[in-house]
């Protein structure tokens, strides 16, 4: 949050107008909101508390890239009280947003490096912010090779299909999409993300940074595969989801040992995670 917004009131959300709603899957929608830089500027990997008056708020990753001016996007899965209320909103309605919060991805450490993105399900939402930052024509030259491995349970569970098509057309990245279970129309790869990682991705891990997000079971086996491929713990970067309330390091709701995920994270390297108690 910038100084002017901070000085206002950290608990007071900015009310942003919904410009567009994209139905991604049966229970996930992307909300495109209008912003003015003065009210809200952010880095890839940060999250915000999204608020519906009279209902409550929920922490949600920012999925748009800050290189895209005038809008901010959230992709939200219908999970309970707040997210169901958000799903009932229409274009033109206002959504409360306070933040941004947390530490984003360590972009400077990624400069000049090849990047391997690995996402599962809606775990692509926070990575998409960084992917589109890296792929932006103003930034692309600052990074080397890019591989994106994305998996979902079934073809119907793939999010951002409209954007995956655009990424597929690019000549400067490699995109691998896989599903756990295919249907009759699926022409592509079938297999769990860690299995496809081992079988389809060959690289000299010493140079690479990898950024991963997905269900805990996927992360566990993906990290195992990455370690066997030779990735150092400091080069494996992930972003955590813990129960949160304030987002500001004040309520103590999100701690792992002495660390607060909302302010010390949500982005951590595996080097940091393996020194922490296994609560994540
Ligand atoms: C940093 C961060 C980023 C996130 N990014 C996204 C995102 O990009 N998109 C997205 O869709 N979601 C994201 N989430 C998850 C999202 O915040 C939750 O799904 C949301 O808070 C649910 O709110 P709700 O009020 O709709 O659901 P609730 O009504 O709170 O409940 C949702 C479900 O969780 C269960 N539940 C509630 N409390 C607990 C508990 N203490 N322990 C275990 N289960 C519980 C409920 O029984 C219910 O099934 C993120 C979370 C964090 C922390
Ligand atoms: S959510 Fe309140 S301290 Fe982290």
mmCIF file of C-alpha atoms and ligand atoms in Angstrom:
data_model
loop_
_atom_site.group_PDB
_atom_site.id
_atom_site.type_symbol
_atom_site.label_atom_id
_atom_site.label_comp_id
_atom_site.label_asym_id
_atom_site.label_seq_id
_atom_site.Cartn_x
_atom_site.Cartn_y
_atom_site.Cartn_z
ATOM 1 C CA UNK A 1 0.000 0.000 0.000
ATOM 2 C CA UNK A 2 1.410 3.454 -0.769
ATOM 3 C CA UNK A 3 2.023 6.122 1.908
ATOM 4 C CA UNK A 4 -1.147 8.091 1.192
ATOM 5 C CA UNK A 5 -3.378 5.028 1.409
ATOM 6 C CA UNK A 6 -1.523 3.775 4.528
ATOM 7 C CA UNK A 7 -2.042 7.090 6.281
ATOM 8 C CA UNK A 8 -5.803 6.804 5.652
ATOM 9 C CA UNK A 9 -6.656 3.657 7.612
ATOM 10 C CA UNK A 10 -5.131 0.222 7.101
ATOM 11 C CA UNK A 11 -8.461 -1.498 7.833
ATOM 12 C CA UNK A 12 -10.436 0.622 5.381
ATOM 13 C CA UNK A 13 -10.837 -1.106 1.994
ATOM 14 C CA UNK A 14 -10.773 0.818 -1.274
ATOM 15 C CA UNK A 15 -14.061 0.267 -3.141
ATOM 16 C CA UNK A 16 -13.257 -0.834 -6.693
ATOM 17 C CA UNK A 17 -15.708 -1.262 -9.538
ATOM 18 C CA UNK A 18 -16.035 -4.666 -11.263
ATOM 19 C CA UNK A 19 -15.296 -4.096 -14.967
ATOM 20 C CA UNK A 20 -15.561 -7.704 -16.150
ATOM 21 C CA UNK A 21 -16.223 -11.197 -14.765
ATOM 22 C CA UNK A 22 -14.768 -14.264 -16.507
ATOM 23 C CA UNK A 23 -16.164 -17.733 -15.658
ATOM 24 C CA UNK A 24 -13.094 -19.958 -15.556
ATOM 25 C CA UNK A 25 -14.602 -23.233 -14.306
ATOM 26 C CA UNK A 26 -17.798 -24.378 -12.624
ATOM 27 C CA UNK A 27 -16.716 -22.777 -9.320
ATOM 28 C CA UNK A 28 -13.930 -20.271 -10.197
ATOM 29 C CA UNK A 29 -14.433 -16.755 -11.557
ATOM 30 C CA UNK A 30 -11.913 -14.048 -12.431
ATOM 31 C CA UNK A 31 -12.915 -10.520 -11.366
ATOM 32 C CA UNK A 32 -11.325 -7.629 -13.289
ATOM 33 C CA UNK A 33 -11.488 -4.401 -11.234
ATOM 34 C CA UNK A 34 -10.584 -0.836 -12.153
ATOM 35 C CA UNK A 35 -7.785 0.824 -10.133
ATOM 36 C CA UNK A 36 -5.898 4.057 -9.990
ATOM 37 C CA UNK A 37 -2.168 3.617 -9.202
ATOM 38 C CA UNK A 38 -2.542 6.228 -6.423
ATOM 39 C CA UNK A 39 -4.963 3.899 -4.600
ATOM 40 C CA UNK A 40 -3.274 0.571 -5.201
ATOM 41 C CA UNK A 41 0.153 -0.495 -6.464
ATOM 42 C CA UNK A 42 1.519 -3.998 -5.941
ATOM 43 C CA UNK A 43 4.170 -6.612 -6.778
ATOM 44 C CA UNK A 44 3.665 -10.138 -8.219
ATOM 45 C CA UNK A 45 3.066 -12.604 -5.358
ATOM 46 C CA UNK A 46 1.288 -10.185 -3.031
ATOM 47 C CA UNK A 47 -2.305 -10.709 -1.884
ATOM 48 C CA UNK A 48 -5.182 -8.499 -0.734
ATOM 49 C CA UNK A 49 -8.114 -8.810 1.666
ATOM 50 C CA UNK A 50 -11.200 -8.753 -0.542
ATOM 51 C CA UNK A 51 -14.300 -7.493 1.266
ATOM 52 C CA UNK A 52 -18.071 -7.702 0.731
ATOM 53 C CA UNK A 53 -19.963 -5.194 2.948
ATOM 54 C CA UNK A 54 -22.187 -6.955 5.497
ATOM 55 C CA UNK A 55 -20.555 -10.350 4.837
ATOM 56 C CA UNK A 56 -16.813 -10.267 5.542
ATOM 57 C CA UNK A 57 -13.437 -10.515 3.837
ATOM 58 C CA UNK A 58 -11.054 -13.190 2.535
ATOM 59 C CA UNK A 59 -7.340 -13.127 1.587
ATOM 60 C CA UNK A 60 -6.966 -13.572 -2.193
ATOM 61 C CA UNK A 61 -3.817 -13.542 -4.369
ATOM 62 C CA UNK A 62 -3.497 -10.807 -6.953
ATOM 63 C CA UNK A 63 -3.400 -12.654 -10.278
ATOM 64 C CA UNK A 64 -2.824 -9.733 -12.666
ATOM 65 C CA UNK A 65 0.626 -8.327 -13.430
ATOM 66 C CA UNK A 66 1.452 -4.788 -12.241
ATOM 67 C CA UNK A 67 2.716 -4.122 -15.779
ATOM 68 C CA UNK A 68 -0.960 -4.108 -16.838
ATOM 69 C CA UNK A 69 -2.145 -0.590 -16.062
ATOM 70 C CA UNK A 70 -5.533 0.445 -14.679
ATOM 71 C CA UNK A 71 -6.822 -2.956 -13.606
ATOM 72 C CA UNK A 72 -6.322 -5.537 -10.890
ATOM 73 C CA UNK A 73 -7.571 -9.130 -11.137
ATOM 74 C CA UNK A 74 -8.564 -11.791 -8.599
ATOM 75 C CA UNK A 75 -9.500 -15.397 -9.458
ATOM 76 C CA UNK A 76 -11.780 -16.699 -6.757
ATOM 77 C CA UNK A 77 -13.009 -20.222 -6.016
ATOM 78 C CA UNK A 78 -16.420 -20.506 -4.375
ATOM 79 C CA UNK A 79 -15.483 -22.047 -1.003
ATOM 80 C CA UNK A 80 -17.701 -20.542 1.716
ATOM 81 C CA UNK A 81 -19.452 -17.425 3.028
ATOM 82 C CA UNK A 82 -17.362 -14.595 1.563
ATOM 83 C CA UNK A 83 -16.393 -16.217 -1.714
ATOM 84 C CA UNK A 84 -20.033 -17.228 -2.369
ATOM 85 C CA UNK A 85 -21.108 -13.594 -1.821
ATOM 86 C CA UNK A 86 -18.382 -12.426 -4.233
ATOM 87 C CA UNK A 87 -19.598 -14.919 -6.856
ATOM 88 C CA UNK A 88 -23.101 -13.361 -6.654
ATOM 89 C CA UNK A 89 -21.758 -9.901 -7.672
ATOM 90 C CA UNK A 90 -22.218 -8.489 -11.180
ATOM 91 C CA UNK A 91 -20.332 -6.155 -13.508
ATOM 92 C CA UNK A 92 -20.634 -2.574 -12.193
ATOM 93 C CA UNK A 93 -20.872 -3.660 -8.516
ATOM 94 C CA UNK A 94 -18.247 -2.495 -6.034
ATOM 95 C CA UNK A 95 -15.824 -4.820 -4.249
ATOM 96 C CA UNK A 96 -13.803 -3.751 -1.188
ATOM 97 C CA UNK A 97 -10.051 -4.373 -1.441
ATOM 98 C CA UNK A 98 -7.447 -3.622 1.229
ATOM 99 C CA UNK A 99 -3.745 -4.253 0.788
ATOM 100 C CA UNK A 100 -1.596 -5.233 -0.963
ATOM 101 C CA UNK A 101 -0.068 -7.433 1.722
ATOM 102 C CA UNK A 102 2.813 -9.856 2.112
ATOM 103 C CA UNK A 103 6.166 -10.241 0.413
ATOM 104 C CA UNK A 104 6.074 -10.849 -3.328
ATOM 105 C CA UNK A 105 8.368 -13.076 -5.405
ATOM 106 C CA UNK A 106 12.118 -12.226 -5.255
ATOM 107 C CA UNK A 107 12.205 -10.834 -8.798
ATOM 108 C CA UNK A 108 15.712 -9.360 -8.585
ATOM 109 C CA UNK A 109 17.165 -12.802 -7.777
ATOM 110 C CA UNK A 110 15.464 -14.137 -10.914
ATOM 111 C CA UNK A 111 17.036 -11.584 -13.267
ATOM 112 C CA UNK A 112 19.056 -13.267 -16.036
ATOM 113 C CA UNK A 113 17.921 -16.739 -14.944
ATOM 114 C CA UNK A 114 15.862 -19.408 -16.708
ATOM 115 C CA UNK A 115 12.536 -19.920 -14.893
ATOM 116 C CA UNK A 116 10.448 -23.059 -14.413
ATOM 117 C CA UNK A 117 6.854 -22.370 -13.265
ATOM 118 C CA UNK A 118 4.902 -25.350 -11.869
ATOM 119 C CA UNK A 119 1.243 -24.891 -10.949
ATOM 120 C CA UNK A 120 -1.667 -27.098 -9.956
ATOM 121 C CA UNK A 121 -5.349 -26.083 -10.179
ATOM 122 C CA UNK A 122 -6.090 -22.577 -8.929
ATOM 123 C CA UNK A 123 -2.422 -22.442 -7.801
ATOM 124 C CA UNK A 124 -1.817 -20.891 -11.225
ATOM 125 C CA UNK A 125 -3.543 -17.686 -9.970
ATOM 126 C CA UNK A 126 -0.608 -16.225 -7.946
ATOM 127 C CA UNK A 127 1.996 -17.506 -10.458
ATOM 128 C CA UNK A 128 0.105 -15.882 -13.346
ATOM 129 C CA UNK A 129 0.947 -12.440 -11.926
ATOM 130 C CA UNK A 130 4.679 -13.204 -12.160
ATOM 131 C CA UNK A 131 4.372 -15.107 -15.467
ATOM 132 C CA UNK A 132 2.703 -12.138 -17.185
ATOM 133 C CA UNK A 133 5.236 -9.781 -15.579
ATOM 134 C CA UNK A 134 8.117 -11.864 -17.018
ATOM 135 C CA UNK A 135 6.370 -12.203 -20.420
ATOM 136 C CA UNK A 136 5.619 -8.469 -20.690
ATOM 137 C CA UNK A 137 7.573 -7.049 -23.632
ATOM 138 C CA UNK A 138 9.052 -4.355 -21.330
ATOM 139 C CA UNK A 139 10.479 -7.045 -18.981
ATOM 140 C CA UNK A 140 11.048 -10.176 -21.108
ATOM 141 C CA UNK A 141 14.697 -9.315 -21.822
ATOM 142 C CA UNK A 142 15.494 -9.328 -18.092
ATOM 143 C CA UNK A 143 14.890 -13.100 -17.845
ATOM 144 C CA UNK A 144 16.163 -16.160 -19.760
ATOM 145 C CA UNK A 145 14.281 -19.306 -20.852
ATOM 146 C CA UNK A 146 10.744 -19.907 -19.500
ATOM 147 C CA UNK A 147 8.983 -23.257 -19.002
ATOM 148 C CA UNK A 148 5.428 -23.412 -17.605
ATOM 149 C CA UNK A 149 4.082 -26.758 -16.379
ATOM 150 C CA UNK A 150 0.408 -26.548 -15.449
ATOM 151 C CA UNK A 151 -1.840 -29.375 -14.277
ATOM 152 C CA UNK A 152 -5.479 -29.736 -13.276
ATOM 153 C CA UNK A 153 -7.647 -32.664 -12.203
ATOM 154 C CA UNK A 154 -9.668 -32.732 -15.450
ATOM 155 C CA UNK A 155 -9.801 -30.515 -18.583
ATOM 156 C CA UNK A 156 -12.838 -28.749 -17.059
ATOM 157 C CA UNK A 157 -10.718 -27.667 -14.056
ATOM 158 C CA UNK A 158 -8.112 -25.768 -16.129
ATOM 159 C CA UNK A 159 -8.237 -22.032 -15.299
ATOM 160 C CA UNK A 160 -7.288 -19.157 -17.679
ATOM 161 C CA UNK A 161 -7.892 -21.378 -20.754
ATOM 162 C CA UNK A 162 -8.288 -18.175 -22.813
ATOM 163 C CA UNK A 163 -4.813 -17.076 -21.753
ATOM 164 C CA UNK A 164 -3.198 -20.515 -22.032
ATOM 165 C CA UNK A 165 -4.101 -20.299 -25.750
ATOM 166 C CA UNK A 166 -2.182 -16.983 -26.005
ATOM 167 C CA UNK A 167 0.830 -18.426 -24.178
ATOM 168 C CA UNK A 168 0.733 -21.465 -26.508
ATOM 169 C CA UNK A 169 1.135 -19.144 -29.542
ATOM 170 C CA UNK A 170 4.362 -17.593 -28.161
ATOM 171 C CA UNK A 171 7.612 -18.825 -29.625
ATOM 172 C CA UNK A 172 9.715 -17.812 -26.617
ATOM 173 C CA UNK A 173 8.296 -20.106 -23.914
ATOM 174 C CA UNK A 174 7.530 -23.811 -23.459
ATOM 175 C CA UNK A 175 4.056 -24.574 -22.102
ATOM 176 C CA UNK A 176 3.181 -28.078 -20.867
ATOM 177 C CA UNK A 177 -0.431 -28.684 -19.840
ATOM 178 C CA UNK A 178 -1.474 -31.926 -18.195
ATOM 179 C CA UNK A 179 -4.599 -33.374 -16.565
ATOM 180 C CA UNK A 180 -4.939 -36.168 -14.013
ATOM 181 C CA UNK A 181 -7.963 -37.619 -15.836
ATOM 182 C CA UNK A 182 -8.774 -36.929 -19.498
ATOM 183 C CA UNK A 183 -12.210 -36.847 -21.130
ATOM 184 C CA UNK A 184 -13.076 -37.948 -24.684
ATOM 185 C CA UNK A 185 -12.115 -34.561 -26.182
ATOM 186 C CA UNK A 186 -8.748 -34.070 -24.451
ATOM 187 C CA UNK A 187 -5.928 -34.398 -27.002
ATOM 188 C CA UNK A 188 -3.108 -33.496 -24.610
ATOM 189 C CA UNK A 189 -0.893 -34.902 -21.874
ATOM 190 C CA UNK A 190 -2.314 -37.012 -19.035
ATOM 191 C CA UNK A 191 -0.373 -37.485 -15.784
ATOM 192 C CA UNK A 192 0.194 -35.998 -12.344
ATOM 193 C CA UNK A 193 2.332 -32.840 -12.260
ATOM 194 C CA UNK A 194 5.361 -34.379 -10.443
ATOM 195 C CA UNK A 195 5.351 -37.352 -12.864
ATOM 196 C CA UNK A 196 5.193 -35.085 -15.939
ATOM 197 C CA UNK A 197 7.945 -32.943 -14.409
ATOM 198 C CA UNK A 198 10.243 -35.976 -14.159
ATOM 199 C CA UNK A 199 9.349 -37.368 -17.590
ATOM 200 C CA UNK A 200 9.035 -34.236 -19.786
ATOM 201 C CA UNK A 201 11.338 -31.588 -18.306
ATOM 202 C CA UNK A 202 15.060 -32.038 -18.733
ATOM 203 C CA UNK A 203 17.321 -29.221 -17.606
ATOM 204 C CA UNK A 204 20.548 -28.410 -15.798
ATOM 205 C CA UNK A 205 18.987 -27.417 -12.480
ATOM 206 C CA UNK A 206 22.041 -25.509 -11.238
ATOM 207 C CA UNK A 207 21.120 -22.414 -13.321
ATOM 208 C CA UNK A 208 17.363 -22.418 -12.857
ATOM 209 C CA UNK A 209 14.878 -20.883 -10.423
ATOM 210 C CA UNK A 210 11.562 -22.674 -10.005
ATOM 211 C CA UNK A 211 8.333 -21.169 -8.710
ATOM 212 C CA UNK A 212 5.540 -23.501 -7.669
ATOM 213 C CA UNK A 213 2.024 -23.290 -6.203
ATOM 214 C CA UNK A 214 -0.773 -25.830 -5.865
ATOM 215 C CA UNK A 215 -2.450 -28.241 -3.463
ATOM 216 C CA UNK A 216 -0.168 -29.319 -0.533
ATOM 217 C CA UNK A 217 0.092 -32.926 -1.807
ATOM 218 C CA UNK A 218 1.247 -31.678 -5.244
ATOM 219 C CA UNK A 219 3.796 -29.347 -3.665
ATOM 220 C CA UNK A 220 5.169 -32.150 -1.474
ATOM 221 C CA UNK A 221 5.849 -34.516 -4.412
ATOM 222 C CA UNK A 222 6.920 -31.684 -6.754
ATOM 223 C CA UNK A 223 9.584 -30.530 -4.273
ATOM 224 C CA UNK A 224 10.782 -34.153 -3.935
ATOM 225 C CA UNK A 225 11.127 -34.404 -7.744
ATOM 226 C CA UNK A 226 12.862 -31.000 -7.970
ATOM 227 C CA UNK A 227 15.385 -32.019 -5.294
ATOM 228 C CA UNK A 228 16.134 -35.225 -7.221
ATOM 229 C CA UNK A 229 16.601 -33.128 -10.395
ATOM 230 C CA UNK A 230 19.293 -31.179 -8.521
ATOM 231 C CA UNK A 231 17.476 -27.967 -7.523
ATOM 232 C CA UNK A 232 19.012 -26.279 -4.471
ATOM 233 C CA UNK A 233 16.518 -25.437 -1.657
ATOM 234 C CA UNK A 234 17.115 -21.677 -2.180
ATOM 235 C CA UNK A 235 16.104 -21.973 -5.868
ATOM 236 C CA UNK A 236 12.704 -23.566 -5.085
ATOM 237 C CA UNK A 237 10.165 -20.804 -4.387
ATOM 238 C CA UNK A 238 6.584 -21.373 -3.279
ATOM 239 C CA UNK A 239 3.649 -19.380 -1.936
ATOM 240 C CA UNK A 240 1.581 -20.616 1.021
ATOM 241 C CA UNK A 241 -2.092 -20.446 1.947
ATOM 242 C CA UNK A 242 -2.783 -20.333 5.696
ATOM 243 C CA UNK A 243 -5.885 -19.243 7.582
ATOM 244 C CA UNK A 244 -5.615 -15.441 7.882
ATOM 245 C CA UNK A 245 -7.594 -12.620 9.406
ATOM 246 C CA UNK A 246 -5.886 -9.205 9.479
ATOM 247 C CA UNK A 247 -3.228 -9.722 6.780
ATOM 248 C CA UNK A 248 -1.089 -7.206 8.662
ATOM 249 C CA UNK A 249 0.845 -9.203 11.257
ATOM 250 C CA UNK A 250 -1.414 -8.060 14.116
ATOM 251 C CA UNK A 251 -3.903 -10.852 14.946
ATOM 252 C CA UNK A 252 -1.496 -13.834 15.180
ATOM 253 C CA UNK A 253 -3.862 -16.030 13.148
ATOM 254 C CA UNK A 254 -1.373 -17.175 10.501
ATOM 255 C CA UNK A 255 1.768 -18.070 12.413
ATOM 256 C CA UNK A 256 4.102 -20.983 11.653
ATOM 257 C CA UNK A 257 6.351 -21.045 14.722
ATOM 258 C CA UNK A 258 7.661 -17.478 15.088
ATOM 259 C CA UNK A 259 6.810 -16.510 11.474
ATOM 260 C CA UNK A 260 3.633 -14.797 10.282
ATOM 261 C CA UNK A 261 2.720 -15.998 6.790
ATOM 262 C CA UNK A 262 0.937 -12.681 6.059
ATOM 263 C CA UNK A 263 4.028 -10.503 6.607
ATOM 264 C CA UNK A 264 7.059 -12.881 6.368
ATOM 265 C CA UNK A 265 5.375 -14.668 3.398
ATOM 266 C CA UNK A 266 3.245 -15.792 1.681
ATOM 267 C CA UNK A 267 6.256 -16.371 -0.623
ATOM 268 C CA UNK A 268 8.994 -18.585 0.898
ATOM 269 C CA UNK A 269 11.923 -20.561 -0.482
ATOM 270 C CA UNK A 270 12.180 -24.260 0.359
ATOM 271 C CA UNK A 271 15.375 -23.310 2.214
ATOM 272 C CA UNK A 272 13.234 -21.184 4.585
ATOM 273 C CA UNK A 273 10.363 -23.704 4.825
ATOM 274 C CA UNK A 274 12.480 -26.649 5.847
ATOM 275 C CA UNK A 275 13.659 -24.783 8.969
ATOM 276 C CA UNK A 276 10.023 -24.118 9.995
ATOM 277 C CA UNK A 277 7.644 -26.428 11.942
ATOM 278 C CA UNK A 278 5.502 -28.572 9.558
ATOM 279 C CA UNK A 279 2.206 -26.689 9.963
ATOM 280 C CA UNK A 280 1.895 -25.572 6.371
HETATM 281 C C1 LIG B 1 -2.351 -15.649 0.899
HETATM 282 C C2 LIG B 1 -3.615 -16.331 0.409
HETATM 283 C C3 LIG B 1 -3.962 -16.264 -0.933
HETATM 284 C C4 LIG B 1 -5.135 -16.871 -1.390
HETATM 285 N N1 LIG B 1 -5.443 -16.752 -2.715
HETATM 286 C C5 LIG B 1 -6.597 -17.265 -3.172
HETATM 287 C C6 LIG B 1 -6.973 -17.086 -4.540
HETATM 288 O O1 LIG B 1 -6.255 -16.485 -5.352
HETATM 289 N N2 LIG B 1 -8.164 -17.595 -4.934
HETATM 290 C C7 LIG B 1 -8.991 -18.292 -4.067
HETATM 291 O O2 LIG B 1 -10.061 -18.729 -4.501
HETATM 292 N N3 LIG B 1 -8.648 -18.497 -2.779
HETATM 293 C C8 LIG B 1 -7.481 -17.987 -2.303
HETATM 294 N N4 LIG B 1 -7.150 -18.153 -0.982
HETATM 295 C C9 LIG B 1 -8.041 -18.975 -0.122
HETATM 296 C C10 LIG B 1 -9.194 -18.125 0.346
HETATM 297 O O3 LIG B 1 -8.714 -17.086 1.206
HETATM 298 C C11 LIG B 1 -10.228 -18.969 1.130
HETATM 299 O O4 LIG B 1 -10.773 -19.950 0.308
HETATM 300 C C12 LIG B 1 -11.312 -18.038 1.601
HETATM 301 O O5 LIG B 1 -10.824 -17.388 2.766
HETATM 302 C C13 LIG B 1 -12.577 -18.711 1.914
HETATM 303 O O6 LIG B 1 -13.410 -17.726 2.494
HETATM 304 P P1 LIG B 1 -14.942 -17.963 2.640
HETATM 305 O O7 LIG B 1 -15.465 -16.991 3.680
HETATM 306 O O8 LIG B 1 -15.623 -17.958 1.328
HETATM 307 O O9 LIG B 1 -15.024 -19.425 3.186
HETATM 308 P P2 LIG B 1 -15.315 -19.933 4.665
HETATM 309 O O10 LIG B 1 -16.772 -19.787 4.903
HETATM 310 O O11 LIG B 1 -14.377 -19.325 5.634
HETATM 311 O O12 LIG B 1 -14.935 -21.484 4.523
HETATM 312 C C14 LIG B 1 -14.347 -22.072 3.367
HETATM 313 C C15 LIG B 1 -14.121 -23.544 3.607
HETATM 314 O O13 LIG B 1 -13.032 -23.719 4.484
HETATM 315 C C16 LIG B 1 -13.452 -24.441 5.651
HETATM 316 N N5 LIG B 1 -12.821 -23.815 6.809
HETATM 317 C C17 LIG B 1 -13.187 -22.669 7.411
HETATM 318 N N6 LIG B 1 -12.353 -22.420 8.447
HETATM 319 C C18 LIG B 1 -11.448 -23.417 8.466
HETATM 320 C C19 LIG B 1 -10.318 -23.711 9.286
HETATM 321 N N7 LIG B 1 -9.945 -22.933 10.286
HETATM 322 N N8 LIG B 1 -9.586 -24.823 8.982
HETATM 323 C C20 LIG B 1 -9.936 -25.630 7.953
HETATM 324 N N9 LIG B 1 -10.995 -25.394 7.150
HETATM 325 C C21 LIG B 1 -11.736 -24.312 7.410
HETATM 326 C C22 LIG B 1 -14.958 -24.308 5.691
HETATM 327 O O14 LIG B 1 -15.540 -25.407 6.356
HETATM 328 C C23 LIG B 1 -15.305 -24.262 4.234
HETATM 329 O O15 LIG B 1 -15.362 -25.548 3.674
HETATM 330 C C24 LIG B 1 -5.983 -17.581 -0.492
HETATM 331 C C25 LIG B 1 -5.630 -17.662 0.860
HETATM 332 C C26 LIG B 1 -4.465 -17.046 1.311
HETATM 333 C C27 LIG B 1 -4.113 -17.129 2.763
HETATM 334 S S1 LIG B 2 -3.315 -12.714 9.408
HETATM 335 FE FE1 LIG B 2 -3.198 -11.571 11.238
HETATM 336 S S2 LIG B 2 -1.124 -11.892 11.848
HETATM 337 FE FE2 LIG B 2 -1.238 -12.844 9.890
#
